[in-house]
XYZ file of C-alpha atoms in Angstrom:
515
model
C 48.185 105.997 -15.443
C 51.009 103.758 -14.203
C 52.411 104.709 -10.817
C 56.070 105.790 -10.913
C 58.388 103.301 -9.197
C 60.362 104.772 -6.308
C 64.084 104.401 -6.909
C 65.789 103.731 -3.579
C 69.452 104.025 -2.618
C 70.557 101.919 0.356
C 73.890 102.454 2.102
C 75.845 99.437 3.398
C 78.622 100.320 5.829
C 81.844 98.335 6.088
C 80.665 96.712 9.330
C 77.229 95.753 7.938
C 78.154 92.710 5.847
C 75.068 90.731 6.786
C 73.395 89.054 3.818
C 70.757 87.579 6.168
C 69.370 91.081 6.759
C 65.771 91.528 5.660
C 66.941 94.016 3.030
C 68.216 91.117 0.931
C 65.259 88.722 1.136
C 63.965 89.867 -2.229
C 65.677 91.275 -5.294
C 64.119 94.631 -6.162
C 65.125 96.257 -9.463
C 64.244 99.671 -8.009
C 66.770 99.340 -5.151
C 70.437 100.204 -5.557
C 72.902 99.357 -2.805
C 76.003 101.493 -2.371
C 79.259 100.696 -0.615
C 82.321 102.893 -0.389
C 85.962 102.868 0.684
C 86.545 106.408 1.915
C 89.284 108.506 3.456
C 87.051 109.764 6.239
C 87.004 106.155 7.515
C 90.666 105.320 6.912
C 92.030 108.555 8.366
C 90.190 109.337 11.638
C 92.938 107.354 13.407
C 96.043 105.577 12.132
C 94.885 102.003 11.451
C 96.785 98.752 11.170
C 97.432 97.952 7.507
C 95.745 94.563 7.984
C 92.632 96.273 9.328
C 92.308 98.578 6.315
C 92.941 95.711 3.899
C 90.567 93.437 5.805
C 87.682 95.885 5.690
C 88.195 96.719 2.008
C 88.588 93.070 1.009
C 85.585 91.874 3.041
C 83.465 94.691 1.629
C 84.435 93.757 -1.928
C 83.618 90.097 -1.264
C 80.243 91.095 0.140
C 79.509 93.346 -2.827
C 80.301 90.501 -5.232
C 78.133 88.087 -3.226
C 74.983 90.217 -3.237
C 75.540 91.074 -6.914
C 75.498 87.341 -7.637
C 72.158 87.184 -5.831
C 70.811 89.724 -8.336
C 71.045 92.933 -6.308
C 72.275 96.154 -7.889
C 75.407 97.559 -6.244
C 77.424 100.709 -6.779
C 80.836 100.150 -5.231
C 83.260 103.063 -4.903
C 86.829 101.874 -4.412
C 89.359 104.075 -2.647
C 90.924 105.142 -5.963
C 87.677 105.551 -7.939
C 87.696 108.986 -9.687
C 84.028 109.434 -8.733
C 84.744 108.813 -5.028
C 84.187 112.021 -3.001
C 85.774 110.285 0.068
C 82.988 110.947 2.615
C 79.570 109.386 3.146
C 77.834 112.740 2.790
C 79.435 113.862 -0.462
C 79.138 110.430 -2.083
C 75.469 109.990 -1.169
C 74.553 113.462 -2.418
C 76.447 112.760 -5.642
C 74.745 109.374 -6.185
C 71.277 110.739 -5.481
C 71.806 113.354 -8.152
C 73.483 111.189 -10.799
C 71.313 108.076 -10.330
C 67.954 109.846 -10.116
C 67.273 108.540 -6.599
C 63.858 109.135 -4.976
C 64.562 107.730 -1.506
C 67.568 107.042 0.736
C 67.745 104.290 3.377
C 70.415 103.131 5.795
C 70.887 100.786 8.718
C 71.617 102.334 12.095
C 75.351 102.772 12.551
C 77.209 101.124 15.416
C 79.635 104.031 15.840
C 78.407 107.342 17.237
C 80.419 109.543 14.878
C 79.027 107.723 11.815
C 75.482 107.913 13.153
C 75.880 111.660 13.652
C 77.124 112.120 10.094
C 74.307 110.059 8.590
C 71.660 111.855 10.656
C 73.054 115.206 9.525
C 73.212 113.973 5.939
C 69.489 113.222 6.006
C 68.758 116.884 6.783
C 70.554 117.857 3.559
C 68.890 115.372 1.254
C 66.471 116.442 -1.477
C 64.616 113.120 -1.020
C 62.951 111.297 1.915
C 65.113 109.028 4.072
C 64.600 106.179 6.518
C 66.713 104.285 9.038
C 66.286 100.622 9.955
C 67.749 98.216 12.520
C 70.955 96.371 11.674
C 69.281 93.135 12.879
C 72.436 91.839 14.507
C 72.565 92.350 18.265
C 70.497 90.747 21.024
C 69.563 94.188 22.337
C 68.468 97.541 20.959
C 70.783 100.514 21.355
C 68.692 101.860 24.243
C 68.864 98.519 26.084
C 70.103 100.025 29.346
C 67.205 102.458 29.565
C 64.775 99.652 28.695
C 66.157 96.938 30.991
C 67.389 99.136 33.876
C 65.285 102.338 33.777
C 66.652 105.173 35.869
C 69.661 103.122 37.026
C 73.014 104.867 36.628
C 75.396 102.085 37.705
C 74.773 98.798 35.866
C 77.335 96.036 36.273
C 77.990 93.566 33.502
C 76.983 90.551 35.595
C 73.449 91.919 36.140
C 73.134 92.677 32.425
C 74.410 89.204 31.511
C 71.934 87.467 33.799
C 69.090 89.561 32.415
C 69.917 88.466 28.846
C 70.337 84.828 29.870
C 66.789 84.910 31.251
C 65.325 86.922 28.388
C 66.734 84.672 25.668
C 66.619 81.388 27.637
C 70.313 80.659 27.132
C 71.974 78.137 29.489
C 68.875 78.115 31.674
C 66.792 75.494 33.473
C 63.468 77.256 33.772
C 64.137 80.467 35.680
C 67.475 79.280 37.110
C 70.918 79.088 35.509
C 72.170 75.722 34.359
C 73.939 73.915 37.234
C 72.622 76.564 39.646
C 75.466 79.012 39.016
C 75.590 82.018 36.697
C 79.306 82.520 36.339
C 82.197 80.036 36.268
C 84.951 82.640 35.941
C 86.816 81.333 38.997
C 87.585 78.147 37.034
C 88.834 80.107 34.031
C 92.018 81.734 35.309
C 94.779 79.199 34.811
C 98.264 79.727 33.440
C 99.192 77.706 30.362
C 101.453 74.808 31.435
C 104.787 74.641 29.636
C 103.875 71.277 28.102
C 100.440 72.455 26.872
C 100.220 72.791 23.090
C 97.302 74.947 21.884
C 96.062 74.244 18.349
C 97.600 76.114 15.465
C 95.297 79.001 14.524
C 93.251 78.494 11.357
C 94.590 80.920 8.748
C 93.237 81.696 5.308
C 95.103 82.563 2.124
C 94.187 85.644 0.124
C 96.166 87.586 -2.430
C 95.349 91.213 -1.630
C 98.258 92.847 -3.435
C 95.937 94.969 -5.585
C 94.171 96.374 -2.517
C 97.498 96.902 -0.763
C 98.819 98.822 -3.773
C 95.741 101.065 -3.892
C 96.135 101.872 -0.179
C 99.803 102.745 -0.711
C 99.082 104.848 -3.791
C 96.352 106.740 -1.931
C 98.888 107.681 0.740
C 96.836 106.251 3.611
C 98.978 106.254 6.755
C 98.956 102.886 8.515
C 100.880 100.900 11.124
C 101.945 97.295 11.464
C 102.983 94.777 8.847
C 101.304 92.491 6.330
C 102.139 89.961 3.645
C 99.709 91.086 0.913
C 100.381 87.923 -1.092
C 99.108 85.825 1.842
C 96.453 87.655 3.859
C 95.194 85.300 6.561
C 91.954 86.777 7.968
C 88.489 85.447 6.966
C 86.885 87.742 4.406
C 83.475 86.219 3.782
C 80.724 84.308 5.533
C 81.865 80.868 4.397
C 85.335 81.405 5.847
C 83.902 82.898 9.027
C 81.733 79.810 9.511
C 84.793 77.617 8.969
C 86.650 79.581 11.645
C 83.721 79.125 14.025
C 83.645 75.368 13.371
C 87.410 75.134 13.850
C 87.206 76.893 17.197
C 84.370 74.691 18.413
C 86.266 71.569 17.378
C 89.740 72.550 18.583
C 89.501 75.498 20.975
C 86.270 75.457 22.959
C 87.192 72.436 25.092
C 89.973 74.428 26.785
C 88.915 77.990 26.065
C 87.530 78.809 29.484
C 90.367 77.299 31.480
C 93.092 79.195 29.625
C 91.267 82.288 28.388
C 93.366 84.532 30.669
C 96.680 82.774 29.983
C 99.499 84.579 28.169
C 102.422 82.849 26.516
C 105.197 83.388 24.030
C 104.552 79.963 22.526
C 101.148 80.712 20.959
C 99.681 84.031 19.830
C 96.117 82.697 19.630
C 96.133 80.148 22.508
C 92.551 78.742 22.626
C 90.793 81.943 21.585
C 88.245 81.895 18.764
C 89.468 84.999 16.855
C 85.870 85.474 15.693
C 85.605 89.116 16.747
C 86.359 90.592 13.308
C 83.771 88.356 11.624
C 81.242 89.193 14.341
C 81.889 92.916 14.335
C 81.470 93.267 10.564
C 78.382 90.994 10.857
C 79.566 88.112 8.713
C 78.542 86.028 11.727
C 75.501 86.433 13.949
C 76.084 86.272 17.730
C 73.075 83.997 18.238
C 74.337 81.420 15.732
C 77.771 81.491 17.351
C 76.258 80.753 20.759
C 73.880 78.128 19.366
C 76.694 76.217 17.673
C 78.784 76.277 20.844
C 75.840 75.087 22.973
C 75.060 72.351 20.436
C 78.657 71.110 20.576
C 78.532 71.001 24.387
C 75.211 69.142 24.307
C 76.584 66.568 21.879
C 79.998 66.185 23.546
C 79.615 66.802 27.303
C 82.520 64.468 27.980
C 84.778 66.613 25.731
C 83.574 70.119 26.608
C 83.185 70.932 30.300
C 80.475 73.436 31.175
C 82.880 76.097 32.446
C 84.462 76.240 28.969
C 81.076 76.892 27.356
C 79.822 79.392 29.931
C 83.009 81.454 29.698
C 82.619 81.694 25.930
C 78.894 82.504 26.054
C 79.600 85.217 28.640
C 81.998 86.932 26.255
C 79.395 87.052 23.465
C 76.113 87.492 25.336
C 77.464 89.344 28.361
C 80.584 91.341 27.636
C 79.954 92.198 23.956
C 76.313 93.210 24.366
C 77.036 95.056 27.619
C 79.793 97.146 26.091
C 77.587 98.175 23.169
C 74.666 99.047 25.441
C 76.901 101.117 27.719
C 78.412 102.856 24.690
C 75.020 104.082 23.507
C 73.976 104.971 27.042
C 77.042 107.115 27.722
C 78.092 108.646 24.401
C 79.149 111.281 23.476
C 80.158 112.443 26.987
C 81.983 109.157 27.553
C 84.645 110.032 24.960
C 85.772 113.056 27.008
C 85.980 111.436 30.432
C 89.359 111.545 32.208
C 88.715 110.678 35.850
C 92.389 110.746 36.861
C 93.274 113.695 34.597
C 96.106 111.729 32.997
C 97.966 113.707 30.328
C 101.226 111.891 29.566
C 102.014 111.147 25.905
C 101.989 107.573 24.603
C 105.569 106.193 24.563
C 106.894 105.992 21.008
C 107.800 102.330 21.500
C 104.096 101.477 21.439
C 104.450 101.883 17.673
C 107.375 99.465 17.327
C 107.529 97.272 20.449
C 111.116 98.287 21.236
C 111.132 98.008 25.022
C 113.142 95.837 27.412
C 109.907 94.891 29.194
C 109.428 91.455 27.664
C 105.684 91.287 28.324
C 105.008 94.586 26.560
C 107.505 93.893 23.800
C 105.788 90.622 22.995
C 102.210 91.916 23.239
C 102.928 95.003 21.130
C 105.018 93.097 18.597
C 102.275 90.498 18.246
C 99.706 93.262 17.766
C 101.811 94.898 15.051
C 102.345 91.576 13.271
C 98.898 90.011 13.681
C 96.555 92.993 14.288
C 95.403 90.848 17.198
C 95.934 90.303 20.913
C 93.525 88.569 23.254
C 91.601 90.408 25.956
C 94.034 89.844 28.846
C 96.992 91.013 26.762
C 95.004 94.167 26.045
C 93.684 94.679 29.581
C 96.435 93.455 31.897
C 99.573 94.121 29.847
C 99.282 97.128 27.552
C 96.249 98.599 29.317
C 97.690 98.059 32.785
C 100.939 99.778 31.892
C 99.199 102.709 30.178
C 97.064 103.330 33.250
C 99.971 103.053 35.690
C 102.029 105.382 33.473
C 99.263 108.008 33.378
C 98.888 108.074 29.587
C 96.211 110.432 28.240
C 93.007 108.480 27.487
C 92.690 110.131 24.057
C 96.027 108.647 23.035
C 95.143 105.258 24.510
C 91.848 105.184 22.606
C 93.500 106.096 19.314
C 96.136 103.367 19.659
C 93.677 100.600 20.509
C 91.155 101.735 17.904
C 93.809 101.665 15.212
C 95.910 98.612 15.937
C 93.330 95.839 16.296
C 91.497 94.151 13.444
C 88.257 93.955 15.416
C 88.344 97.485 16.843
C 85.255 99.576 16.258
C 84.624 102.469 18.611
C 81.544 100.965 20.301
C 83.595 98.048 21.579
C 87.014 99.723 21.796
C 86.335 102.872 23.798
C 84.184 101.151 26.396
C 86.997 98.700 27.039
C 89.863 101.197 27.022
C 88.510 104.435 28.475
C 86.150 102.458 30.683
C 87.332 99.045 31.758
C 91.072 99.406 31.126
C 91.821 103.043 31.997
C 89.004 103.674 34.495
C 88.708 107.122 32.943
C 84.944 107.023 33.510
C 85.412 106.822 37.276
C 83.762 103.418 37.542
C 80.700 103.524 35.292
C 81.775 100.266 33.625
C 84.384 98.624 35.870
C 83.965 98.235 39.622
C 87.663 99.026 40.207
C 90.780 99.904 38.195
C 92.293 96.800 36.568
C 95.859 97.266 37.744
C 98.534 94.818 38.764
C 102.184 94.563 39.675
C 104.553 92.070 38.085
C 103.148 89.319 40.316
C 100.003 88.908 38.209
C 101.948 88.888 34.944
C 104.343 86.268 36.286
C 101.415 84.192 37.561
C 99.492 84.224 34.260
C 102.225 84.244 31.608
C 105.599 83.028 30.448
C 106.791 86.575 29.754
C 108.874 87.164 32.871
C 111.310 84.347 32.122
C 114.304 85.840 30.340
C 113.195 89.451 30.801
C 115.820 92.138 31.480
C 113.690 93.294 34.405
C 113.203 91.051 37.436
C 109.594 90.558 38.545
C 110.498 89.925 42.191
C 112.444 93.176 42.536
C 110.730 96.450 43.422
C 113.804 98.671 43.802
C 116.971 98.836 41.725
C 118.134 99.134 38.141
C 116.514 95.888 37.017
C 113.372 96.062 39.157
C 110.267 95.461 37.057
C 108.666 98.856 36.349
C 105.203 97.392 36.941
C 105.992 97.067 40.669
C 106.884 100.622 41.641
C 104.450 102.111 39.122
C 101.681 100.053 40.729
C 102.352 101.458 44.184
C 102.838 104.980 42.873
C 99.448 104.815 41.146
C 97.763 103.807 44.394
C 99.541 106.619 46.243
C 98.704 109.252 43.601
C 95.004 108.433 43.561
C 94.364 107.446 47.156
C 91.817 110.242 47.614
C 89.720 108.848 44.739
C 90.134 105.137 45.331
C 90.609 104.337 49.012
C 86.857 104.194 49.705
C 86.353 101.592 46.972
C 85.786 98.332 48.894
C 87.592 96.334 46.180
C 90.726 98.453 46.733
C 90.788 98.227 50.527
C 93.296 95.366 50.775
C 95.763 97.119 48.468
C 95.645 100.283 50.564
C 96.063 98.283 53.762
C 99.328 96.921 52.379
C 100.487 100.368 51.215
C 99.606 102.061 54.479
C 101.508 99.443 56.492
C 104.748 100.192 54.631
C 107.272 102.402 56.384
C 107.594 105.959 55.055
C 111.112 105.110 53.847
C 109.860 102.102 51.857
C 107.057 104.147 50.362
C 109.478 106.883 49.339
C 111.863 104.378 47.760
C 109.028 103.015 45.615
C 107.858 106.495 44.610
C 111.405 107.564 43.710
C 111.871 104.400 41.631
C 108.557 104.925 39.813
C 109.213 108.590 39.128
C 112.608 107.714 37.655
C 110.940 105.214 35.330
C 108.335 107.764 34.230
C 111.033 110.360 33.570
C 112.856 107.799 31.434
C 109.721 106.203 29.964
C 111.021 106.333 26.387
C 113.913 104.062 27.334
C 112.273 101.400 29.455
């Protein structure tokens, strides 16, 4: 008697577009892949319209690609009458209608999705199995494995551990050139005469997807030209973007990675994070191509440029994911400073007289992109100084950026940017007055507010808010050795000067909607 073939349904999430996964090595007629555009994913926060379009379009490209390889795919578009609009309801429906005997899925990167899929498996009438996504350098429990029993793990220690483990930029057991980190060489302002390369943009007509999003009534933010959508949507385009960065951006990436300017929205940044986070690119291949370029062109690409880029991929990205899975779900409720103020409404339109924030927010609304210093030291800095509730900060960052998935967003906002975890990720709050912004950007020139002024109608709000923040949280921060110099300056001020700064800051907070 012939053995009955097991009919398997495999779920592919929107951030699992990896055709190099072992799932796809062989075409199996008894395996059906399913992908779905669902309201539970579009609606948990308000997303940028480019982000929603980008995920839908990339998913559709991926579905077409694996179909061409011979795989069976059921794809539920947002307006499909059969779409039940959640993972759970759609999977239960497909198991029943397709006669499925087994359900399989790759581990989710986001905690809320993992919880839903784990709960779904308890409801299924068939066996289920979970497999690795085969993307990251580390497993989700990397912190417990690499640093057992250690509560405080700094990124630099994690980065060095992975350099050793994977033999990246190493000479035996020592780092290349005898130094782990070249960050001190990577903090320069962009000179006025410097001309970064034009960002590589792609051309896609996504008007049909845009129309389906509008007809579904999905609430979004930001702007888009649906006749000319510029993000990479498949692996071939993502590889082209990687090659373009290595050829045109890597040679000055490290030096100017912290620079902010009104003359270039991309500067020398790679803009690979969307392609990486949906797994069109593999982090190892990205690093290998960058290292190969350095090896072949050492006269063109200085080592500090390469190390700064590798640290972002191997250090920062992997560290944030590992910390996410170490600390969730408690991490999402942390509010160390007990900040409760509402997000200013101008964060949704950029209408503020603060030129730095106007530009960074406007760019984010237009491009669904801002580089890490714009996020950390402009928008994030202001939100922390202004005592905005971490829940509102998380929702804004998670929605507005093309590359934002919770595992990488919340660790950077609630952790590194807002210090709402009390220092589990960052060693100190990342705060600054106008001096840092003036040092690292071209924003202060032509601004209504004056960066040198601390008191008065046109004094830059960042100045008095900075000192007020230190005053408000002195009991929690003054013992932090990295904050000692700031408190020495504050404590040397006369009581009258301190009060002037506090009065100025409080007036700005009272009038925050009109800054």
